[in-house]
Structures are given as C-alpha cells and as structure tokens.
mmCIF file of C-alpha atoms in Angstrom:
data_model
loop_
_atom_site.group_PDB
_atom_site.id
_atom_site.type_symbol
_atom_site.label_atom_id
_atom_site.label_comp_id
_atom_site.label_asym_id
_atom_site.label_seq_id
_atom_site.Cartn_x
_atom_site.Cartn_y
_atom_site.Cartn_z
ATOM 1 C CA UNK O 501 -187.402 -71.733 27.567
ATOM 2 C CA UNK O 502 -184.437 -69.434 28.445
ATOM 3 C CA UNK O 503 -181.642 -71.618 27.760
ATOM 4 C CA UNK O 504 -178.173 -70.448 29.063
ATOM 5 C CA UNK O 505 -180.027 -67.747 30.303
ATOM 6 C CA UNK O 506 -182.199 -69.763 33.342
ATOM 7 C CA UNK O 507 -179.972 -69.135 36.329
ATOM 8 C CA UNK O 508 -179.996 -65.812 35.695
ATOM 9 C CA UNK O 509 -183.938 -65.740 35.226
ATOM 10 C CA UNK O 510 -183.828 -67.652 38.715
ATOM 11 C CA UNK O 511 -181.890 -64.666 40.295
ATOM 12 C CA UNK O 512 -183.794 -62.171 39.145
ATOM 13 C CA UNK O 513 -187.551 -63.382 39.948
ATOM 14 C CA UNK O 514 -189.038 -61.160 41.807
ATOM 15 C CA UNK O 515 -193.180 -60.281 42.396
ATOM 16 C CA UNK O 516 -193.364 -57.697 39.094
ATOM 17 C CA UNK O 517 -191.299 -59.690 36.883
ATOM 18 C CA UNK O 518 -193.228 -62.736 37.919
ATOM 19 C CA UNK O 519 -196.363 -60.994 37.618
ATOM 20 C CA UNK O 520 -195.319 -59.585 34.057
ATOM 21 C CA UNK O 521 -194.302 -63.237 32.424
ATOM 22 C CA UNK O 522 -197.423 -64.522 33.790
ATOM 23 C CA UNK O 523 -199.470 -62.622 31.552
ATOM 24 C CA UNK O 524 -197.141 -62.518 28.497
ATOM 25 C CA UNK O 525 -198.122 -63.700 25.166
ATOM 26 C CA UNK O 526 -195.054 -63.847 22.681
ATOM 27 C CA UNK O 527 -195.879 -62.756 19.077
ATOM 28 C CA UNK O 528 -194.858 -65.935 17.201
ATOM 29 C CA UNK O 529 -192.498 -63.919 15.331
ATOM 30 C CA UNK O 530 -190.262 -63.359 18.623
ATOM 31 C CA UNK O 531 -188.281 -65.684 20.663
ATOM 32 C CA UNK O 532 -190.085 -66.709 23.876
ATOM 33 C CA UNK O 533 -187.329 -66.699 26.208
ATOM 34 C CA UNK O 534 -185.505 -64.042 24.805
ATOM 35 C CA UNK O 535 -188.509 -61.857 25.243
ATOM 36 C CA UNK O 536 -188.651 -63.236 29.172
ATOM 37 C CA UNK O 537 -184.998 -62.731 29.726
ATOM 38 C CA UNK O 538 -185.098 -59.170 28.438
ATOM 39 C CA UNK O 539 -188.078 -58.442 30.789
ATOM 40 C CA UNK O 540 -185.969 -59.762 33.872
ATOM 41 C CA UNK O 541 -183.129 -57.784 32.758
ATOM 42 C CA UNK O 542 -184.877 -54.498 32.166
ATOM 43 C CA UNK O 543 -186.810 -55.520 34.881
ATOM 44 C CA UNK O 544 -184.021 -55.948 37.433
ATOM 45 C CA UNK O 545 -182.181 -52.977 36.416
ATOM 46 C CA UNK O 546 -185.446 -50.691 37.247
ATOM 47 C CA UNK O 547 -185.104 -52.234 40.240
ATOM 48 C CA UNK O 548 -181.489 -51.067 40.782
ATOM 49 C CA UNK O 549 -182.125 -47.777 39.521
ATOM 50 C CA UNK O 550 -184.400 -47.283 41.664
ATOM 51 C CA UNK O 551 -183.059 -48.317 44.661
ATOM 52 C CA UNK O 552 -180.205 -45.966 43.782
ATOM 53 C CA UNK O 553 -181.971 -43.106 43.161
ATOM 54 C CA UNK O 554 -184.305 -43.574 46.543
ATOM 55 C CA UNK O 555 -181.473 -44.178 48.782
ATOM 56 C CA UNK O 556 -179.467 -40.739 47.406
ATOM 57 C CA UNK O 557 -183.093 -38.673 47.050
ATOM 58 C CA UNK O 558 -184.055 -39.899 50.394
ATOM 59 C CA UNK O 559 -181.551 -38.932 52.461
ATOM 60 C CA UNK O 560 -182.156 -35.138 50.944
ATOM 61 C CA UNK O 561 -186.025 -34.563 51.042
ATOM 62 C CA UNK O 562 -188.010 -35.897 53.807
ATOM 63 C CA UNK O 563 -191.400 -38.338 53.092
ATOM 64 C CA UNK O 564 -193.940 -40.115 54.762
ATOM 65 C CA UNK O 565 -194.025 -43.802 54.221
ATOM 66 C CA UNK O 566 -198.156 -44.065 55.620
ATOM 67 C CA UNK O 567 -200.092 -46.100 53.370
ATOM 68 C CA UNK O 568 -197.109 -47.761 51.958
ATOM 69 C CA UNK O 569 -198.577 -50.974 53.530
ATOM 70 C CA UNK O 570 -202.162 -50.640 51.528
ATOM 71 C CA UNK O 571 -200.185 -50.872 47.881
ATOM 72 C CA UNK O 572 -198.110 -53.710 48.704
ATOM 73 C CA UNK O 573 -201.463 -55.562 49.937
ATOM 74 C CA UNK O 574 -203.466 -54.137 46.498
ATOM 75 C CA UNK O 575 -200.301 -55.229 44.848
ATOM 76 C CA UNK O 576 -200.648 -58.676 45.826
ATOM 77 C CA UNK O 577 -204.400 -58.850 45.894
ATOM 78 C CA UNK O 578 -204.007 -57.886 41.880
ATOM 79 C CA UNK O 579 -201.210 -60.779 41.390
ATOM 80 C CA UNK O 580 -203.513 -63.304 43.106
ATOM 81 C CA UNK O 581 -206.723 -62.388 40.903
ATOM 82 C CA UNK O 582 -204.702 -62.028 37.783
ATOM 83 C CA UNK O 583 -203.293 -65.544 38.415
ATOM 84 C CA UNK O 584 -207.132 -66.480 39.778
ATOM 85 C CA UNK O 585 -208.585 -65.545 36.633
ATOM 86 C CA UNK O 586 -205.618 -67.713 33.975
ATOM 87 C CA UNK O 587 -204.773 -70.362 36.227
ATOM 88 C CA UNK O 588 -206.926 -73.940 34.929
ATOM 89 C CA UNK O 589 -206.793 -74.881 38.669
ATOM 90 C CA UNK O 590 -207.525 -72.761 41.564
ATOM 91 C CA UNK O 591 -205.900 -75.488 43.965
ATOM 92 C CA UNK O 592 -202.509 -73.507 43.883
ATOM 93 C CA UNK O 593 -203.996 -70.473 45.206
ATOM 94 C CA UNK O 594 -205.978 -71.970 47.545
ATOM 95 C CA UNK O 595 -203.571 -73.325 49.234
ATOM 96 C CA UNK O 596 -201.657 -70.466 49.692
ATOM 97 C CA UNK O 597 -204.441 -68.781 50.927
ATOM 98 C CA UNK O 598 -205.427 -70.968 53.709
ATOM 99 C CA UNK O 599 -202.394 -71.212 54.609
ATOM 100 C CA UNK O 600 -202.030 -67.415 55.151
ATOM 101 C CA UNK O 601 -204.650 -67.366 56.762
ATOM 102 C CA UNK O 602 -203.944 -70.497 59.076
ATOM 103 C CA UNK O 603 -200.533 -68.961 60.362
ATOM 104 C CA UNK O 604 -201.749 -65.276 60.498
ATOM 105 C CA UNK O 605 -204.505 -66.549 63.072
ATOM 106 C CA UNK O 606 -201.460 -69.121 64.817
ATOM 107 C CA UNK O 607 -199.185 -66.458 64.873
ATOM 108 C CA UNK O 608 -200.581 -63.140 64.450
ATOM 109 C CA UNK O 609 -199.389 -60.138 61.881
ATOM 110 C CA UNK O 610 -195.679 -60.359 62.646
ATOM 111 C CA UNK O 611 -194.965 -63.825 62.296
ATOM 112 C CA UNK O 612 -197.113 -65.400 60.033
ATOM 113 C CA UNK O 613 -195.424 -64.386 56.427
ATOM 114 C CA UNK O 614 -192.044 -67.087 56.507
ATOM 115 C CA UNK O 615 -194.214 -69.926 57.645
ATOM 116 C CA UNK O 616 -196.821 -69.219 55.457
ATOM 117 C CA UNK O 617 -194.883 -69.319 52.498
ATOM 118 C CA UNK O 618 -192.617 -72.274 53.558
ATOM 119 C CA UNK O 619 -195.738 -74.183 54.134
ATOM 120 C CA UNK O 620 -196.742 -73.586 50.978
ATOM 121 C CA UNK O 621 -193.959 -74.483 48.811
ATOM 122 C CA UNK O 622 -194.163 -77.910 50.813
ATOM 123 C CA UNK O 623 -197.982 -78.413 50.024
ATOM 124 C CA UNK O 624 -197.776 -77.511 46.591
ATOM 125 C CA UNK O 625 -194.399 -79.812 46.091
ATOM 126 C CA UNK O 626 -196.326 -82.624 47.535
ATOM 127 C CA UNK O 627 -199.119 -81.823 45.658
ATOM 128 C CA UNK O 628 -197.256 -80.824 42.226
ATOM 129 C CA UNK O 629 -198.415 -84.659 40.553
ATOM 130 C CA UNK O 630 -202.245 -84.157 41.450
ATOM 131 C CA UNK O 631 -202.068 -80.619 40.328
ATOM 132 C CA UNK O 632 -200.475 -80.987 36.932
ATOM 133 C CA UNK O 633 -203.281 -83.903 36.706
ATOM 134 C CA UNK O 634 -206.079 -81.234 37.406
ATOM 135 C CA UNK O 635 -204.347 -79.184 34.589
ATOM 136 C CA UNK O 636 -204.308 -81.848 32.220
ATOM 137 C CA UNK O 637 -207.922 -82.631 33.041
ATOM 138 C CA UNK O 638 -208.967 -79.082 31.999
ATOM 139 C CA UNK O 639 -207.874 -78.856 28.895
#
C-alpha cells in the first residue's frame, strides 16, 4: 500500500508505529499509504527527538528508572489485547505466547526474549498458509 515508500516503512517499524497502523481506519477520502507513511515518519522522528532530548536532559538532572520495567510490560500487554480483540484468528498470538512462555521457563528472565521471538517468526512462517485459511474462513 505504500508504494516507493515500503523500504522505508520497513525501517521504521517499530512497537508504537506498529501498534498505531494496526488500529487505523483511513477516511476514504485520504490515501491509505500516504496516511501510514506519514505516521512512520512523524512517528520515527518523535522517536529521534526524543532520544535527543533524553540523552542531553539526562546527563543534567538525575532520575530514577524503577518501574520503567512495569510500562514496557503494560505496553505490550495493551498491543497484545488490542491485536486480541481485531485479529479474525487468535492462532498468531497464541503462538507467540506459548512460546514466551516455553523459553522463559527453558531459559529463565534473561534469556528467553531472542529465542522467543525467533521461534516465533519460524512457527508463524510455517504456519502463514493455514493461517490466512483460518482468516478466509472467518469472514
């Protein structure tokens, strides 16, 4: 849907932005991927920004990063309902949920996150035919 624009909506992906198009719905007066490829931009440049402004405000006033873990896990817990709730198959999910959970008991709290997510991209590869099938199916 982006056009010229995909590799650059590849290289910007990131949880929010992901999070964001998921949940988008385009007036039908506005282009589609123009809309999407504005959202990474803006989107990516927050990110920047950001980063910028952290790394020169941080070094001057001191802060206390406890708790930062709980909103990155409430963050994720409200991407994985959100897509719960639109998705016409749960199988996705699923999958990346047991496997979480399968390599966070194997490997404990440290290790588990690469494997988990490498294991899942293979699954749901695999499994990309039977899932589009489910899709269809729900219609």
């Amino acid at each position: 849907k982006t056009g010229k624009a995909y590799p650059y909506m590849v290289f910007s992906l990131t949880d929010e932005t992901y999070s964001v198009l998921c949940s988008l719905k385009v007036p039908d007066d506005m282009n589609e991927g123009t809309v999407m490829f504005l959202i990474a931009l803006l989107n990516q440049s927050y990110w920047i920004i950001g980063s910028v402004l952290g790394s020169l405000i941080g070094q001057m006033i001191p802060f206390d990063v406890t708790g930062i873990d709980f909103s990155m896990t409430a963050l994720f817990v409200v991407i994985f309902l959100e897509q719960w709730k639109t998705s016409k198959t749960h199988l996705p999910a699923l999958m990346g949920f047991a496997c979480s959970i399968f390599f966070l008991l194997l490997l404990g709290p440290d290790k588990f996150l690469l494997p988990s997510l490498i294991t899942t991209v293979l699954l749901l590869s695999l499994c990309k035919p039977f899932i589009e099938a489910q899709e269809g199916k729900q219609q």
